[in-house]
Each structure stands twice: as C-alpha cells, then as structure tokens.
mmCIF file of C-alpha atoms and ligand atoms in Angstrom:
data_model
loop_
_atom_site.group_PDB
_atom_site.id
_atom_site.type_symbol
_atom_site.label_atom_id
_atom_site.label_comp_id
_atom_site.label_asym_id
_atom_site.label_seq_id
_atom_site.Cartn_x
_atom_site.Cartn_y
_atom_site.Cartn_z
ATOM 1 C CA UNK C 133 -165.096 -114.059 -117.542
ATOM 2 C CA UNK C 134 -162.811 -115.130 -115.109
ATOM 3 C CA UNK C 135 -162.720 -112.062 -113.128
ATOM 4 C CA UNK C 136 -160.848 -113.695 -109.679
ATOM 5 C CA UNK C 137 -157.241 -112.911 -108.191
ATOM 6 C CA UNK C 138 -155.845 -109.884 -108.720
ATOM 7 C CA UNK C 139 -157.031 -106.949 -110.687
ATOM 8 C CA UNK C 140 -155.077 -107.244 -113.593
ATOM 9 C CA UNK C 141 -153.542 -111.262 -113.620
ATOM 10 C CA UNK C 142 -155.752 -112.608 -116.577
ATOM 11 C CA UNK C 143 -156.270 -109.147 -118.839
ATOM 12 C CA UNK C 144 -154.464 -107.654 -121.127
ATOM 13 C CA UNK C 145 -156.334 -104.441 -120.107
ATOM 14 C CA UNK C 146 -156.882 -104.071 -116.836
ATOM 15 C CA UNK C 147 -159.699 -103.990 -115.707
ATOM 16 C CA UNK C 148 -159.627 -100.778 -112.296
ATOM 17 C CA UNK C 149 -163.617 -99.521 -112.066
ATOM 18 C CA UNK C 150 -164.997 -101.446 -109.769
ATOM 19 C CA UNK C 151 -168.576 -100.148 -111.319
ATOM 20 C CA UNK C 152 -170.340 -102.353 -113.914
ATOM 21 C CA UNK C 153 -171.029 -100.037 -116.888
ATOM 22 C CA UNK C 154 -173.900 -100.655 -119.835
ATOM 23 C CA UNK C 155 -171.536 -99.469 -122.497
ATOM 24 C CA UNK C 156 -168.615 -99.238 -120.170
ATOM 25 C CA UNK C 157 -165.297 -98.222 -122.922
ATOM 26 C CA UNK C 158 -162.630 -100.293 -120.672
ATOM 27 C CA UNK C 159 -162.295 -101.873 -123.891
ATOM 28 C CA UNK C 160 -160.940 -98.680 -125.511
ATOM 29 C CA UNK C 161 -157.690 -98.678 -122.841
ATOM 30 C CA UNK C 162 -155.115 -99.829 -125.974
ATOM 31 C CA UNK C 163 -156.545 -97.351 -128.585
ATOM 32 C CA UNK C 164 -156.241 -94.632 -125.959
ATOM 33 C CA UNK C 165 -153.155 -95.480 -124.859
ATOM 34 C CA UNK C 166 -151.883 -95.138 -128.238
ATOM 35 C CA UNK C 167 -153.575 -91.548 -128.837
ATOM 36 C CA UNK C 168 -151.999 -90.571 -125.212
ATOM 37 C CA UNK C 169 -148.280 -91.389 -126.854
ATOM 38 C CA UNK C 170 -149.073 -90.120 -129.617
ATOM 39 C CA UNK C 171 -149.335 -86.923 -128.650
ATOM 40 C CA UNK C 172 -146.942 -87.196 -125.938
ATOM 41 C CA UNK C 173 -149.166 -87.051 -123.422
ATOM 42 C CA UNK C 174 -147.321 -89.359 -120.716
ATOM 43 C CA UNK C 175 -147.309 -86.853 -118.381
ATOM 44 C CA UNK C 176 -150.307 -84.699 -119.145
ATOM 45 C CA UNK C 177 -154.082 -84.512 -117.783
ATOM 46 C CA UNK C 178 -157.006 -86.786 -118.872
ATOM 47 C CA UNK C 179 -160.551 -85.390 -118.799
ATOM 48 C CA UNK C 180 -163.465 -87.558 -118.886
ATOM 49 C CA UNK C 181 -166.853 -85.207 -119.217
ATOM 50 C CA UNK C 182 -168.803 -88.015 -118.649
ATOM 51 C CA UNK C 183 -167.315 -91.099 -116.720
ATOM 52 C CA UNK C 184 -169.562 -93.988 -115.612
ATOM 53 C CA UNK C 185 -167.604 -96.265 -114.652
ATOM 54 C CA UNK C 186 -164.458 -94.820 -115.997
ATOM 55 C CA UNK C 187 -162.868 -98.217 -116.977
ATOM 56 C CA UNK C 188 -160.636 -96.153 -119.906
ATOM 57 C CA UNK C 189 -159.608 -93.155 -117.317
ATOM 58 C CA UNK C 190 -158.372 -95.831 -114.647
ATOM 59 C CA UNK C 191 -156.219 -98.221 -116.781
ATOM 60 C CA UNK C 192 -154.982 -95.206 -118.234
ATOM 61 C CA UNK C 193 -154.024 -93.733 -114.637
ATOM 62 C CA UNK C 194 -152.964 -97.005 -112.842
ATOM 63 C CA UNK C 195 -150.770 -98.571 -115.588
ATOM 64 C CA UNK C 196 -148.996 -95.118 -115.613
ATOM 65 C CA UNK C 197 -149.876 -93.760 -118.787
ATOM 66 C CA UNK C 198 -151.554 -90.050 -117.713
ATOM 67 C CA UNK C 199 -149.957 -88.621 -114.824
ATOM 68 C CA UNK C 200 -153.531 -87.388 -114.014
ATOM 69 C CA UNK C 201 -157.316 -87.529 -114.225
ATOM 70 C CA UNK C 202 -159.941 -85.145 -114.132
ATOM 71 C CA UNK C 203 -163.477 -87.981 -114.076
ATOM 72 C CA UNK C 204 -166.996 -86.164 -114.106
ATOM 73 C CA UNK C 205 -170.960 -87.333 -113.775
ATOM 74 C CA UNK C 206 -174.300 -85.351 -113.223
ATOM 75 C CA UNK C 207 -175.185 -88.254 -112.026
ATOM 76 C CA UNK C 208 -175.051 -87.233 -108.086
ATOM 77 C CA UNK C 209 -175.526 -91.440 -107.067
ATOM 78 C CA UNK C 210 -172.358 -91.949 -110.028
ATOM 79 C CA UNK C 211 -170.065 -88.746 -108.357
ATOM 80 C CA UNK C 212 -171.221 -89.905 -105.226
ATOM 81 C CA UNK C 213 -169.567 -93.282 -105.565
ATOM 82 C CA UNK C 214 -166.128 -91.974 -107.008
ATOM 83 C CA UNK C 215 -166.151 -89.155 -104.563
ATOM 84 C CA UNK C 216 -166.579 -91.988 -101.464
ATOM 85 C CA UNK C 217 -164.302 -94.110 -103.731
ATOM 86 C CA UNK C 218 -161.250 -91.414 -103.890
ATOM 87 C CA UNK C 219 -161.642 -89.642 -100.504
ATOM 88 C CA UNK C 220 -162.723 -92.454 -97.898
ATOM 89 C CA UNK C 221 -161.566 -95.407 -99.532
ATOM 90 C CA UNK C 222 -160.999 -97.904 -96.253
ATOM 91 C CA UNK C 223 -164.401 -97.236 -95.313
ATOM 92 C CA UNK C 224 -165.775 -98.730 -98.826
ATOM 93 C CA UNK C 225 -163.641 -101.362 -98.202
ATOM 94 C CA UNK C 226 -164.597 -102.055 -95.081
ATOM 95 C CA UNK C 227 -169.153 -101.926 -96.002
ATOM 96 C CA UNK C 228 -168.180 -103.788 -99.116
ATOM 97 C CA UNK C 229 -166.540 -106.664 -97.169
ATOM 98 C CA UNK C 230 -169.299 -106.237 -94.044
ATOM 99 C CA UNK C 231 -172.214 -105.727 -95.737
ATOM 100 C CA UNK C 232 -175.256 -109.038 -96.440
ATOM 101 C CA UNK C 233 -175.979 -109.272 -100.318
ATOM 102 C CA UNK C 234 -179.069 -110.073 -99.682
ATOM 103 C CA UNK C 235 -182.106 -108.977 -101.162
ATOM 104 C CA UNK C 236 -183.276 -107.844 -97.731
ATOM 105 C CA UNK C 237 -180.353 -105.629 -97.929
ATOM 106 C CA UNK C 238 -181.281 -104.481 -101.820
ATOM 107 C CA UNK C 239 -184.083 -102.761 -100.336
ATOM 108 C CA UNK C 240 -182.075 -100.813 -97.321
ATOM 109 C CA UNK C 241 -179.540 -99.986 -99.896
ATOM 110 C CA UNK C 242 -182.084 -98.476 -102.542
ATOM 111 C CA UNK C 243 -184.239 -96.756 -100.036
ATOM 112 C CA UNK C 244 -180.804 -95.097 -99.376
ATOM 113 C CA UNK C 245 -179.630 -95.276 -103.523
ATOM 114 C CA UNK C 246 -183.539 -92.678 -103.351
ATOM 115 C CA UNK C 247 -183.411 -90.900 -100.179
ATOM 116 C CA UNK C 248 -179.322 -89.970 -98.740
ATOM 117 C CA UNK C 249 -178.721 -86.946 -98.606
ATOM 118 C CA UNK C 250 -176.177 -85.763 -102.050
ATOM 119 C CA UNK C 251 -173.061 -84.823 -100.089
ATOM 120 C CA UNK C 252 -173.376 -87.978 -98.157
ATOM 121 C CA UNK C 253 -170.663 -89.206 -99.977
ATOM 122 C CA UNK C 254 -170.733 -92.624 -98.055
ATOM 123 C CA UNK C 255 -173.986 -93.425 -97.792
ATOM 124 C CA UNK C 256 -174.918 -92.166 -101.218
ATOM 125 C CA UNK C 257 -171.718 -93.765 -102.646
ATOM 126 C CA UNK C 258 -171.956 -97.124 -101.148
ATOM 127 C CA UNK C 259 -175.390 -97.553 -102.704
ATOM 128 C CA UNK C 260 -174.754 -97.053 -105.657
ATOM 129 C CA UNK C 261 -172.213 -99.673 -105.937
ATOM 130 C CA UNK C 262 -174.781 -102.304 -104.202
ATOM 131 C CA UNK C 263 -177.114 -101.995 -106.257
ATOM 132 C CA UNK C 264 -174.498 -101.722 -109.824
ATOM 133 C CA UNK C 265 -173.350 -105.192 -108.645
ATOM 134 C CA UNK C 266 -176.008 -106.805 -107.622
ATOM 135 C CA UNK C 267 -178.508 -105.346 -110.276
ATOM 136 C CA UNK C 268 -179.970 -106.800 -113.375
ATOM 137 C CA UNK C 269 -176.775 -105.792 -116.199
ATOM 138 C CA UNK C 270 -175.522 -103.205 -113.410
ATOM 139 C CA UNK C 271 -178.333 -100.665 -114.329
ATOM 140 C CA UNK C 272 -179.705 -98.615 -111.374
ATOM 141 C CA UNK C 273 -182.946 -97.831 -112.206
ATOM 142 C CA UNK C 274 -183.469 -102.120 -112.493
ATOM 143 C CA UNK C 275 -184.459 -105.127 -109.885
ATOM 144 C CA UNK C 276 -182.267 -107.701 -108.416
ATOM 145 C CA UNK C 277 -179.934 -110.665 -110.727
ATOM 146 C CA UNK C 278 -182.008 -112.989 -109.283
ATOM 147 C CA UNK C 279 -184.833 -111.297 -108.760
ATOM 148 C CA UNK C 280 -186.847 -109.788 -105.740
ATOM 149 C CA UNK C 281 -188.104 -113.761 -104.984
ATOM 150 C CA UNK C 282 -184.307 -115.222 -105.863
ATOM 151 C CA UNK C 283 -185.844 -117.894 -108.606
ATOM 152 C CA UNK C 284 -183.701 -117.034 -111.327
ATOM 153 C CA UNK C 285 -180.757 -119.118 -112.373
ATOM 154 C CA UNK C 286 -178.065 -116.454 -111.336
ATOM 155 C CA UNK C 287 -178.491 -115.298 -107.712
ATOM 156 C CA UNK C 288 -178.222 -111.538 -106.884
ATOM 157 C CA UNK C 289 -174.414 -112.490 -105.086
ATOM 158 C CA UNK C 290 -173.378 -113.611 -108.422
ATOM 159 C CA UNK C 291 -171.281 -110.469 -109.174
ATOM 160 C CA UNK C 292 -170.200 -109.270 -106.147
ATOM 161 C CA UNK C 293 -166.907 -110.136 -105.550
ATOM 162 C CA UNK C 294 -165.694 -108.670 -102.958
ATOM 163 C CA UNK C 295 -162.163 -110.256 -103.233
ATOM 164 C CA UNK C 296 -161.669 -108.305 -106.635
ATOM 165 C CA UNK C 297 -163.787 -105.282 -105.507
ATOM 166 C CA UNK C 298 -161.322 -104.471 -102.297
ATOM 167 C CA UNK C 299 -158.346 -105.475 -104.641
ATOM 168 C CA UNK C 300 -159.633 -102.515 -107.336
ATOM 169 C CA UNK C 301 -160.485 -100.347 -104.677
ATOM 170 C CA UNK C 302 -157.290 -100.593 -103.388
ATOM 171 C CA UNK C 303 -155.964 -100.341 -106.725
ATOM 172 C CA UNK C 304 -157.702 -96.359 -107.381
ATOM 173 C CA UNK C 305 -156.889 -96.028 -103.278
ATOM 174 C CA UNK C 306 -152.721 -95.947 -103.908
ATOM 175 C CA UNK C 307 -153.931 -93.384 -107.054
ATOM 176 C CA UNK C 308 -156.258 -90.705 -105.771
ATOM 177 C CA UNK C 309 -153.965 -87.815 -105.174
ATOM 178 C CA UNK C 310 -154.206 -88.056 -109.204
ATOM 179 C CA UNK C 311 -157.709 -88.031 -109.623
ATOM 180 C CA UNK C 312 -159.755 -85.090 -109.509
ATOM 181 C CA UNK C 313 -163.161 -85.973 -109.155
ATOM 182 C CA UNK C 314 -165.925 -83.256 -110.654
ATOM 183 C CA UNK C 315 -170.454 -82.843 -110.495
ATOM 184 C CA UNK C 316 -170.853 -80.771 -113.110
ATOM 185 C CA UNK C 317 -172.643 -80.124 -117.069
ATOM 186 C CA UNK C 318 -170.046 -82.044 -119.493
ATOM 187 C CA UNK C 319 -169.853 -78.890 -121.322
ATOM 188 C CA UNK C 320 -168.822 -77.076 -118.885
ATOM 189 C CA UNK C 321 -165.565 -79.212 -118.336
ATOM 190 C CA UNK C 322 -165.098 -79.395 -121.764
ATOM 191 C CA UNK C 323 -164.411 -75.565 -122.047
ATOM 192 C CA UNK C 324 -162.649 -75.271 -119.030
ATOM 193 C CA UNK C 325 -160.220 -78.033 -120.138
ATOM 194 C CA UNK C 326 -159.793 -77.903 -124.208
ATOM 195 C CA UNK C 327 -157.664 -74.519 -122.523
ATOM 196 C CA UNK C 328 -155.438 -75.778 -120.730
ATOM 197 C CA UNK C 329 -151.880 -77.300 -122.698
ATOM 198 C CA UNK C 330 -151.144 -80.728 -122.026
ATOM 199 C CA UNK C 331 -154.296 -82.482 -121.915
ATOM 200 C CA UNK C 332 -156.575 -85.039 -123.405
ATOM 201 C CA UNK C 333 -160.309 -84.968 -122.986
ATOM 202 C CA UNK C 334 -162.476 -87.937 -124.258
ATOM 203 C CA UNK C 335 -166.001 -87.516 -124.225
ATOM 204 C CA UNK C 336 -168.637 -90.207 -124.367
ATOM 205 C CA UNK C 337 -172.234 -88.482 -124.190
ATOM 206 C CA UNK C 338 -175.334 -90.619 -124.167
ATOM 207 C CA UNK C 339 -175.819 -92.099 -127.455
ATOM 208 C CA UNK C 340 -178.274 -91.019 -129.553
ATOM 209 C CA UNK C 341 -180.464 -94.335 -129.755
ATOM 210 C CA UNK C 342 -178.659 -96.355 -127.063
ATOM 211 C CA UNK C 343 -178.742 -94.349 -123.566
ATOM 212 C CA UNK C 344 -183.182 -95.825 -122.789
ATOM 213 C CA UNK C 345 -182.865 -96.540 -119.245
ATOM 214 C CA UNK C 346 -179.398 -97.341 -119.284
ATOM 215 C CA UNK C 347 -177.592 -94.186 -117.063
ATOM 216 C CA UNK C 348 -178.518 -90.717 -116.841
ATOM 217 C CA UNK C 349 -179.923 -89.493 -118.971
ATOM 218 C CA UNK C 350 -179.731 -85.753 -119.241
ATOM 219 C CA UNK C 351 -179.600 -85.384 -123.459
ATOM 220 C CA UNK C 352 -182.357 -83.884 -125.403
ATOM 221 C CA UNK C 353 -181.438 -83.359 -129.359
ATOM 222 C CA UNK C 354 -180.775 -80.060 -128.557
ATOM 223 C CA UNK C 355 -178.246 -81.272 -126.246
ATOM 224 C CA UNK C 356 -176.474 -83.037 -128.835
ATOM 225 C CA UNK C 357 -176.039 -80.173 -131.287
ATOM 226 C CA UNK C 358 -174.832 -78.372 -128.496
ATOM 227 C CA UNK C 359 -172.270 -80.641 -127.364
ATOM 228 C CA UNK C 360 -171.392 -80.699 -131.520
ATOM 229 C CA UNK C 361 -170.946 -76.447 -131.147
ATOM 230 C CA UNK C 362 -169.004 -77.147 -128.229
ATOM 231 C CA UNK C 363 -166.457 -79.570 -129.301
ATOM 232 C CA UNK C 364 -166.860 -77.868 -133.561
ATOM 233 C CA UNK C 365 -165.263 -74.940 -131.036
ATOM 234 C CA UNK C 366 -162.465 -76.020 -129.552
ATOM 235 C CA UNK C 367 -161.448 -78.365 -132.586
ATOM 236 C CA UNK C 368 -157.721 -77.242 -131.963
ATOM 237 C CA UNK C 369 -157.613 -78.667 -128.958
ATOM 238 C CA UNK C 370 -157.087 -82.380 -128.278
ATOM 239 C CA UNK C 371 -160.419 -84.219 -127.538
ATOM 240 C CA UNK C 372 -162.647 -87.327 -128.859
ATOM 241 C CA UNK C 373 -165.203 -88.619 -128.792
ATOM 242 C CA UNK C 374 -167.712 -91.538 -128.987
ATOM 243 C CA UNK C 375 -171.341 -92.137 -129.848
ATOM 244 C CA UNK C 376 -173.714 -95.016 -130.952
ATOM 245 C CA UNK C 377 -173.166 -94.587 -135.531
ATOM 246 C CA UNK C 378 -176.321 -92.784 -136.391
ATOM 247 C CA UNK C 379 -176.306 -90.336 -139.971
ATOM 248 C CA UNK C 380 -175.917 -87.457 -137.289
ATOM 249 C CA UNK C 381 -173.393 -87.525 -135.815
ATOM 250 C CA UNK C 382 -171.509 -87.356 -139.887
ATOM 251 C CA UNK C 383 -174.213 -84.301 -139.576
ATOM 252 C CA UNK C 384 -173.203 -82.265 -136.519
ATOM 253 C CA UNK C 385 -168.828 -83.386 -136.821
ATOM 254 C CA UNK C 386 -169.288 -83.197 -140.381
ATOM 255 C CA UNK C 387 -165.438 -80.728 -140.776
ATOM 256 C CA UNK C 388 -164.091 -83.694 -138.025
ATOM 257 C CA UNK C 389 -162.069 -86.876 -138.934
ATOM 258 C CA UNK C 390 -164.386 -90.001 -138.057
ATOM 259 C CA UNK C 391 -164.275 -93.638 -137.725
ATOM 260 C CA UNK C 392 -166.759 -96.388 -137.218
ATOM 261 C CA UNK C 393 -165.492 -99.178 -134.658
ATOM 262 C CA UNK C 394 -167.075 -101.985 -133.122
ATOM 263 C CA UNK C 395 -167.606 -102.220 -129.161
ATOM 264 C CA UNK C 396 -168.939 -105.462 -127.344
ATOM 265 C CA UNK C 397 -171.372 -104.381 -125.816
ATOM 266 C CA UNK C 398 -173.615 -106.020 -122.940
ATOM 267 C CA UNK C 399 -176.387 -104.222 -121.568
ATOM 268 C CA UNK C 400 -178.659 -107.235 -121.931
ATOM 269 C CA UNK C 401 -176.808 -110.124 -123.938
ATOM 270 C CA UNK C 402 -173.331 -109.210 -126.190
ATOM 271 C CA UNK C 403 -173.696 -108.270 -129.464
ATOM 272 C CA UNK C 404 -171.298 -105.959 -131.654
ATOM 273 C CA UNK C 405 -172.317 -102.690 -132.197
ATOM 274 C CA UNK C 406 -171.632 -100.390 -135.049
ATOM 275 C CA UNK C 407 -170.727 -97.054 -133.459
ATOM 276 C CA UNK C 408 -168.364 -93.823 -134.258
ATOM 277 C CA UNK C 409 -165.330 -91.740 -133.267
ATOM 278 C CA UNK C 410 -164.635 -88.121 -133.507
ATOM 279 C CA UNK C 411 -161.419 -86.149 -133.585
ATOM 280 C CA UNK C 412 -159.899 -83.304 -132.984
ATOM 281 C CA UNK C 413 -158.335 -81.511 -135.531
ATOM 282 C CA UNK C 414 -155.183 -81.082 -133.639
ATOM 283 C CA UNK C 415 -155.304 -84.852 -132.530
ATOM 284 C CA UNK C 416 -152.762 -87.356 -133.628
ATOM 285 C CA UNK C 417 -154.555 -89.997 -134.282
ATOM 286 C CA UNK C 418 -151.891 -93.661 -133.881
HETATM 287 C C1 SAM S 744 -172.381 -93.133 -121.564
HETATM 288 S S1 SAM S 744 -172.457 -93.291 -120.379
HETATM 289 C C2 SAM S 744 -170.488 -92.575 -120.408
HETATM 290 C C3 SAM S 744 -170.362 -94.485 -120.021
HETATM 291 C C4 SAM S 744 -168.126 -94.448 -118.997
HETATM 292 N N1 SAM S 744 -167.456 -93.810 -121.212
HETATM 293 C C5 SAM S 744 -167.865 -95.407 -119.367
HETATM 294 O O1 SAM S 744 -167.125 -95.875 -119.548
HETATM 295 O O2 SAM S 744 -167.933 -96.196 -118.220
HETATM 296 C C6 SAM S 744 -172.890 -91.460 -120.007
HETATM 297 C C7 SAM S 744 -172.045 -91.210 -118.483
HETATM 298 O O3 SAM S 744 -172.866 -89.421 -118.780
HETATM 299 C C8 SAM S 744 -173.376 -89.473 -118.068
HETATM 300 N N2 SAM S 744 -174.026 -87.888 -118.273
HETATM 301 C C9 SAM S 744 -175.540 -87.452 -118.816
HETATM 302 N N3 SAM S 744 -175.927 -86.340 -118.795
HETATM 303 C C10 SAM S 744 -174.062 -85.826 -117.971
HETATM 304 C C11 SAM S 744 -174.179 -84.784 -118.451
HETATM 305 N N4 SAM S 744 -175.155 -83.619 -119.031
HETATM 306 N N5 SAM S 744 -172.664 -84.860 -118.070
HETATM 307 C C12 SAM S 744 -172.383 -85.416 -118.005
HETATM 308 N N6 SAM S 744 -172.623 -86.544 -117.348
HETATM 309 C C13 SAM S 744 -173.992 -86.015 -118.133
HETATM 310 C C14 SAM S 744 -174.271 -90.918 -117.601
HETATM 311 O O4 SAM S 744 -174.789 -90.767 -116.041
HETATM 312 C C15 SAM S 744 -173.883 -91.653 -117.746
HETATM 313 O O5 SAM S 744 -172.480 -91.841 -116.510
#
C-alpha cells in the first residue's frame, strides 16, 4: 500500500489514524457513514467506547460526517497517546520528526512505555506511538520490526514515515476541539452516552477468540455477558457492535438484528475474517 503523500490522496477511505491497530476498523468507514446519514446524525456525536486506533471515528470527523467524536480506551498507554495528540500536537510532531529510529532508541522508548507516569501524556503517549510504529504488527508488547539485531528483511523504520504521520497529526489537530478523549471502562461510556439524543455508539470490544495479547484484553467471559446486558438494556438508543462471529454472540444478542461481514484482518498475515455486527432496535441500518 502506498502511504506517501497526503493522508487522503491515494485512498477512497481516509486513513487518518497515526496508530497501526490489529483488527482496526477504519475500513468500516463507508458503512458507518451510511448509518450516520440514515439516522440523521450528521450534526451529532459519534462515540467509540473501545477506540483503540480510532480509525473509523477520525475518518468520520475529519470528513465532516459527524460533529463530535468521543474516543475512550481503558489502556492508559493508548489514552495517553490520544490525549497527547489532542492537546499537544505540536510537541508530538516535533518529537516524531526528531527521534532516532534505532534499536537503542527503541529500548529507551520501551522503558518510557513501561515506567512513565500515567499522567505524563507526552512521554507515555509518544513512547506508545513509537512502539506502535516500530513493532511487528504494531503490537505494543512485541519486538521491533527486523528483530533486535536488525537481521530481518524489513527494518525498524519500515512503518515510520515521518511526513505521512506528521500530516495525519496535523489533520487531527485541526479538529481537536471536537474530540473528547476518555480513559474509563467502556460500559461506563455506553451508560453515559446512550441517554443522549443525537448520538451514535459504535462498540468494538476485545474479541472472544482473537484478542490474545494484541491489545489490552480486560475481558473475561463474564464481561462479555455484562456488556450484552448493558447494551440490550438500551436497545432503544442508537448503537452498533462488532465481534468475532462466534455462537456466543448470537446467544447474547438473540433479540437484536445481526449481520455477518468480512474484514481484512492483518495481525500477522492478511486473511479474510468472519465478523458479526449487532444493531440496536432503533438504528436505521443502511
Ligand atoms: C478490538 S480493539 C478496538 C479496535 C478499534 N475499533 C480500532 O479500529 O482500532 C479493543 C480495544 O478495547 C480496549 N479495551 C479493553 N478493555 C476495555 C474496557 N474494559 N473498556 C474500554 N476499553 C477497553 C483495548 O485497549 C483495545 O484498544
């Protein structure tokens, strides 16, 4: 894929997120845009309680499909990244353009990732960004592309295009006053925003089977059931949910409309994955 040039030039779907995210849902942009329009929510708020790379949210905001976005993630490192991008974009851009992309620097950033204070958003957020762009598949707990000895075919800087990333941060910063960044449990966010009019919630929680160690997986089976009762209780609000297509989802959301879909999922290789979407009762599905 050619990622050079402006953030949108080569893609029908805007690629705005500076993060690489295993299982990222930026590719749902077109579908979500249709749903926003079908529900007359273009002047409304779009909420992702499990935001991760927030690719879909940023695409919708930057192209003017929704007025405001709320991005929440329980992972303090992911939260620090978004907080730093939204509040200190110039400092992040400067660090992005001045940092060395070497294994020695990778070790320093890894140390910051593990030890920085949770509220030192710039240090923790930048370390998260650095590791996300230099690790294999963007997995924060993984090793650098090319290995510690850099003997691999691709090297540590293979996914670190400073110009492209600078442009993405610039675009996000232009819209920062319309972005809220939160660091709490996804269900608390659903409870809070499901009461509001003119709001669409898109929940993409840790999957049943694929989650593994790709990102923070705070979910036990009981959490999946709790999330289901939380969402089923507010089925008259406007929400949608995606999961891996396992039988348990159909059980938990038996009363809701569901639709199977495919996504190009590239954690370690590109494969076609079978995913499922669940819709609240009042959501007009385009
Ligand atoms: C499937 S990923 C979301 C990917 C995202 N839709 C994207 O396009 O990049 C799930 C996310 O939920 C976060 N998470 C895990 N447990 C959570 C919880 N209890 N509340 C909020 N976020 C949580 C993880 O850190 C991870 O970023």
